[in-house]
PDB file of C-alpha atoms in Angstrom:
ATOM      1  CA  UNK B   1      -3.576  -3.804   9.190  1.00 96.00           C
ATOM      2  CA  UNK B   2      -0.988  -4.493  11.887  1.00 97.00           C
ATOM      3  CA  UNK B   3       2.553  -3.232  11.258  1.00 98.00           C
ATOM      4  CA  UNK B   4       5.002  -5.253  13.354  1.00 98.00           C
ATOM      5  CA  UNK B   5       8.204  -3.472  14.322  1.00 95.00           C
ATOM      6  CA  UNK B   6       7.245  -0.250  12.559  1.00 96.00           C
ATOM      7  CA  UNK B   7      10.580   1.514  13.039  1.00 90.00           C
ATOM      8  CA  UNK B   8      10.043   5.069  11.806  1.00 93.00           C
ATOM      9  CA  UNK B   9       6.506   4.196  10.660  1.00 95.00           C
ATOM     10  CA  UNK B  10       7.038   4.096   6.883  1.00 94.00           C
ATOM     11  CA  UNK B  11       4.235   1.596   6.253  1.00 94.00           C
ATOM     12  CA  UNK B  12       1.905   3.561   8.507  1.00 94.00           C
ATOM     13  CA  UNK B  13       2.563   6.730   6.535  1.00 93.00           C
ATOM     14  CA  UNK B  14       2.206   4.932   3.181  1.00 93.00           C
ATOM     15  CA  UNK B  15      -1.009   3.085   4.089  1.00 92.00           C
ATOM     16  CA  UNK B  16      -2.787   5.484   6.443  1.00 86.00           C
ATOM     17  CA  UNK B  17      -5.214   6.742   3.790  1.00 85.00           C
ATOM     18  CA  UNK B  18      -5.662   3.268   2.278  1.00 83.00           C
ATOM     19  CA  UNK B  19      -6.864   1.450   5.391  1.00 80.00           C
ATOM     20  CA  UNK B  20      -9.633   2.094   7.879  1.00 82.00           C
ATOM     21  CA  UNK B  21      -7.335   1.012  10.699  1.00 91.00           C
ATOM     22  CA  UNK B  22      -3.595   0.594  10.824  1.00 96.00           C
ATOM     23  CA  UNK B  23      -2.086  -0.387  14.157  1.00 97.00           C
ATOM     24  CA  UNK B  24       1.481  -1.165  15.172  1.00 98.00           C
ATOM     25  CA  UNK B  25       3.324  -3.270  17.713  1.00 98.00           C
ATOM     26  CA  UNK B  26       6.791  -2.095  18.715  1.00 96.00           C
ATOM     27  CA  UNK B  27       9.005  -4.027  21.121  1.00 94.00           C
ATOM     28  CA  UNK B  28      11.346  -1.122  21.932  1.00 92.00           C
ATOM     29  CA  UNK B  29       9.511   1.595  23.860  1.00 94.00           C
ATOM     30  CA  UNK B  30      11.947   4.458  23.052  1.00 93.00           C
ATOM     31  CA  UNK B  31      11.071   4.130  19.338  1.00 92.00           C
ATOM     32  CA  UNK B  32       7.421   4.989  20.065  1.00 96.00           C
ATOM     33  CA  UNK B  33       8.360   8.497  21.180  1.00 96.00           C
ATOM     34  CA  UNK B  34      11.392   8.946  18.958  1.00 94.00           C
ATOM     35  CA  UNK B  35       9.427   8.242  15.776  1.00 95.00           C
ATOM     36  CA  UNK B  36       6.108   9.672  17.082  1.00 97.00           C
ATOM     37  CA  UNK B  37       4.348   6.416  16.252  1.00 97.00           C
ATOM     38  CA  UNK B  38       1.174   7.472  18.092  1.00 96.00           C
ATOM     39  CA  UNK B  39       0.754  10.196  15.460  1.00 95.00           C
ATOM     40  CA  UNK B  40       0.963   7.667  12.616  1.00 95.00           C
ATOM     41  CA  UNK B  41      -0.998   4.634  13.869  1.00 97.00           C
ATOM     42  CA  UNK B  42      -4.486   4.272  15.333  1.00 95.00           C
ATOM     43  CA  UNK B  43      -3.164   2.077  18.150  1.00 96.00           C
ATOM     44  CA  UNK B  44       0.441   1.373  19.142  1.00 98.00           C
ATOM     45  CA  UNK B  45       1.027  -1.701  21.269  1.00 98.00           C
ATOM     46  CA  UNK B  46       4.328  -1.965  23.098  1.00 97.00           C
ATOM     47  CA  UNK B  47       5.487  -5.530  23.444  1.00 96.00           C
ATOM     48  CA  UNK B  48       6.780  -8.684  21.825  1.00 96.00           C
ATOM     49  CA  UNK B  49       4.807  -9.885  18.800  1.00 97.00           C
ATOM     50  CA  UNK B  50       5.446 -13.451  19.997  1.00 97.00           C
ATOM     51  CA  UNK B  51       3.169 -12.686  22.968  1.00 96.00           C
ATOM     52  CA  UNK B  52       0.525 -10.804  20.982  1.00 97.00           C
ATOM     53  CA  UNK B  53      -2.964 -12.364  21.396  1.00 96.00           C
ATOM     54  CA  UNK B  54      -3.925 -12.807  17.728  1.00 95.00           C
ATOM     55  CA  UNK B  55      -7.520 -13.849  17.053  1.00 92.00           C
ATOM     56  CA  UNK B  56      -9.173 -15.053  13.883  1.00 88.00           C
ATOM     57  CA  UNK B  57      -9.538 -12.202  11.380  1.00 78.00           C
ATOM     58  CA  UNK B  58      -8.402  -9.700  14.020  1.00 88.00           C
ATOM     59  CA  UNK B  59      -6.419  -8.098  11.212  1.00 95.00           C
ATOM     60  CA  UNK B  60      -6.741  -8.647   7.484  1.00 93.00           C
ATOM     61  CA  UNK B  61      -3.013  -8.131   6.989  1.00 95.00           C
ATOM     62  CA  UNK B  62       0.089  -8.253   9.164  1.00 97.00           C
ATOM     63  CA  UNK B  63       3.201  -6.523   7.829  1.00 98.00           C
ATOM     64  CA  UNK B  64       6.542  -7.938   8.929  1.00 97.00           C
ATOM     65  CA  UNK B  65       8.721  -5.285   7.304  1.00 94.00           C
ATOM     66  CA  UNK B  66      12.342  -6.035   8.133  1.00 92.00           C
ATOM     67  CA  UNK B  67      11.252  -8.008  11.196  1.00 93.00           C
ATOM     68  CA  UNK B  68      11.549 -11.725  10.433  1.00 94.00           C
ATOM     69  CA  UNK B  69      15.364 -11.631  10.410  1.00 94.00           C
ATOM     70  CA  UNK B  70      15.272 -10.398  14.034  1.00 91.00           C
ATOM     71  CA  UNK B  71      13.491 -13.586  15.169  1.00 95.00           C
ATOM     72  CA  UNK B  72      14.931 -17.053  15.559  1.00 94.00           C
ATOM     73  CA  UNK B  73      13.829 -19.484  12.852  1.00 96.00           C
ATOM     74  CA  UNK B  74      11.585 -21.347  15.287  1.00 97.00           C
ATOM     75  CA  UNK B  75       9.967 -18.136  16.575  1.00 97.00           C
ATOM     76  CA  UNK B  76       9.414 -16.881  13.022  1.00 97.00           C
ATOM     77  CA  UNK B  77       7.860 -20.186  11.960  1.00 97.00           C
ATOM     78  CA  UNK B  78       5.657 -20.194  15.066  1.00 97.00           C
ATOM     79  CA  UNK B  79       4.487 -16.625  14.418  1.00 97.00           C
ATOM     80  CA  UNK B  80       3.674 -17.368  10.775  1.00 97.00           C
ATOM     81  CA  UNK B  81       1.750 -20.495  11.797  1.00 95.00           C
ATOM     82  CA  UNK B  82      -0.252 -18.460  14.328  1.00 95.00           C
ATOM     83  CA  UNK B  83      -1.123 -15.905  11.644  1.00 96.00           C
ATOM     84  CA  UNK B  84      -2.103 -18.673   9.218  1.00 94.00           C
ATOM     85  CA  UNK B  85      -4.310 -20.396  11.814  1.00 93.00           C
ATOM     86  CA  UNK B  86      -6.044 -17.061  12.408  1.00 94.00           C
ATOM     87  CA  UNK B  87      -6.657 -16.458   8.672  1.00 93.00           C
ATOM     88  CA  UNK B  88      -4.448 -13.370   8.491  1.00 95.00           C
ATOM     89  CA  UNK B  89      -2.598 -12.445   5.292  1.00 96.00           C
ATOM     90  CA  UNK B  90       1.099 -11.618   5.646  1.00 97.00           C
ATOM     91  CA  UNK B  91       3.465  -9.264   3.829  1.00 97.00           C
ATOM     92  CA  UNK B  92       7.161  -9.779   4.621  1.00 97.00           C
ATOM     93  CA  UNK B  93      10.255  -7.841   3.634  1.00 95.00           C
ATOM     94  CA  UNK B  94      13.669  -9.264   4.525  1.00 96.00           C
ATOM     95  CA  UNK B  95      17.256  -8.382   3.732  1.00 94.00           C
ATOM     96  CA  UNK B  96      19.483 -11.114   2.305  1.00 95.00           C
ATOM     97  CA  UNK B  97      22.836 -12.052   3.826  1.00 88.00           C
ATOM     98  CA  UNK B  98      22.828  -9.109   6.193  1.00 83.00           C
ATOM     99  CA  UNK B  99      24.408  -9.537   9.631  1.00 77.00           C
ATOM    100  CA  UNK B 100      23.475  -6.783  12.041  1.00 80.00           C
ATOM    101  CA  UNK B 101      24.390  -6.385  15.727  1.00 76.00           C
ATOM    102  CA  UNK B 102      22.341  -4.880  18.525  1.00 76.00           C
ATOM    103  CA  UNK B 103      22.637  -1.088  18.248  1.00 71.00           C
ATOM    104  CA  UNK B 104      21.439   2.075  20.012  1.00 72.00           C
ATOM    105  CA  UNK B 105      21.082   0.074  23.223  1.00 74.00           C
ATOM    106  CA  UNK B 106      18.404  -2.015  21.525  1.00 77.00           C
ATOM    107  CA  UNK B 107      19.095  -5.751  21.761  1.00 72.00           C
ATOM    108  CA  UNK B 108      16.204  -6.485  19.382  1.00 75.00           C
ATOM    109  CA  UNK B 109      18.066  -4.897  16.463  1.00 76.00           C
ATOM    110  CA  UNK B 110      20.283  -7.996  16.147  1.00 80.00           C
ATOM    111  CA  UNK B 111      19.672 -10.187  13.087  1.00 81.00           C
ATOM    112  CA  UNK B 112      19.226 -13.800  14.146  1.00 89.00           C
ATOM    113  CA  UNK B 113      18.741 -14.897  10.529  1.00 92.00           C
ATOM    114  CA  UNK B 114      21.642 -13.178   8.802  1.00 90.00           C
ATOM    115  CA  UNK B 115      21.892 -16.156   6.428  1.00 94.00           C
ATOM    116  CA  UNK B 116      18.631 -15.461   4.584  1.00 93.00           C
ATOM    117  CA  UNK B 117      18.647 -15.752   0.807  1.00 94.00           C
ATOM    118  CA  UNK B 118      15.747 -16.399  -1.576  1.00 95.00           C
ATOM    119  CA  UNK B 119      16.440 -20.152  -1.362  1.00 96.00           C
ATOM    120  CA  UNK B 120      16.801 -20.215   2.437  1.00 96.00           C
ATOM    121  CA  UNK B 121      13.618 -18.162   2.839  1.00 97.00           C
ATOM    122  CA  UNK B 122      11.609 -20.589   0.668  1.00 96.00           C
ATOM    123  CA  UNK B 123      12.967 -23.600   2.609  1.00 96.00           C
ATOM    124  CA  UNK B 124      12.088 -22.133   6.000  1.00 96.00           C
ATOM    125  CA  UNK B 125       8.838 -20.416   5.045  1.00 96.00           C
ATOM    126  CA  UNK B 126       7.062 -22.348   2.275  1.00 95.00           C
ATOM    127  CA  UNK B 127       3.878 -20.988   0.777  1.00 93.00           C
ATOM    128  CA  UNK B 128       5.040 -17.399   0.366  1.00 96.00           C
ATOM    129  CA  UNK B 129       5.218 -15.829  -3.060  1.00 95.00           C
ATOM    130  CA  UNK B 130       8.121 -13.558  -3.920  1.00 96.00           C
ATOM    131  CA  UNK B 131       6.495 -10.402  -5.298  1.00 96.00           C
ATOM    132  CA  UNK B 132       9.571  -8.208  -5.531  1.00 95.00           C
ATOM    133  CA  UNK B 133      13.228  -8.908  -4.964  1.00 93.00           C
ATOM    134  CA  UNK B 134      16.841  -8.605  -5.920  1.00 94.00           C
ATOM    135  CA  UNK B 135      20.160  -9.882  -4.541  1.00 92.00           C
ATOM    136  CA  UNK B 136      19.793  -7.635  -1.466  1.00 94.00           C
ATOM    137  CA  UNK B 137      16.208  -8.203  -0.320  1.00 96.00           C
ATOM    138  CA  UNK B 138      12.908  -9.923  -0.919  1.00 96.00           C
ATOM    139  CA  UNK B 139       9.271  -8.954  -0.496  1.00 97.00           C
ATOM    140  CA  UNK B 140       6.908 -11.887   0.059  1.00 96.00           C
ATOM    141  CA  UNK B 141       3.166 -12.341   0.377  1.00 97.00           C
ATOM    142  CA  UNK B 142       0.865 -15.111   1.523  1.00 96.00           C
ATOM    143  CA  UNK B 143      -2.871 -14.702   1.521  1.00 93.00           C
ATOM    144  CA  UNK B 144      -4.900 -15.853   4.491  1.00 86.00           C
ATOM    145  CA  UNK B 145      -6.254 -18.897   2.682  1.00 73.00           C
ATOM    146  CA  UNK B 146      -3.305 -19.710   0.412  1.00 67.00           C
ATOM    147  CA  UNK B 147      -2.733 -23.448   0.169  1.00 63.00           C
ATOM    148  CA  UNK B 148       0.623 -24.617   1.437  1.00 59.00           C
ATOM    149  CA  UNK B 149       2.698 -27.138  -0.499  1.00 59.00           C
ATOM    150  CA  UNK B 150       2.628 -30.725   0.706  1.00 55.00           C
ATOM    151  CA  UNK B 151       5.617 -31.614   2.879  1.00 55.00           C
ATOM    152  CA  UNK B 152       8.376 -33.545   1.112  1.00 51.00           C
ATOM    153  CA  UNK B 153       8.192 -37.337   1.634  1.00 51.00           C
TER     154      UNK B 153
END
């Protein structure tokens, strides 16, 4: 499992005993020490997930927990296509209609997709199944080999 943008490491803590390996990639170096991510994950990469060298079946699952809204639509679509091409399942959590500025000196905290709703998410990212959601957030999943819908004519 690869946890992208782990923050305080909640998925690492929750899944540590359930997975042989759980790694993380964090773009903001101060969070690695602040949240002691090296104590939670097997490997912590520091860098931009858009530059991460994904390979086929490198990970069975990539978690984008409260990450997608920090990427531009085109970057998010590109990342999801890369994961699909490499046969990697994806779990996504996103807040709906939630503007957020850069904070704590961290420019990457800004939400570039503050307009997300269930409908907007499905338009931008077809093929994901909503597995849990309400008016505030959605949790989505797409298996590595899930068929995508045909594009509209």
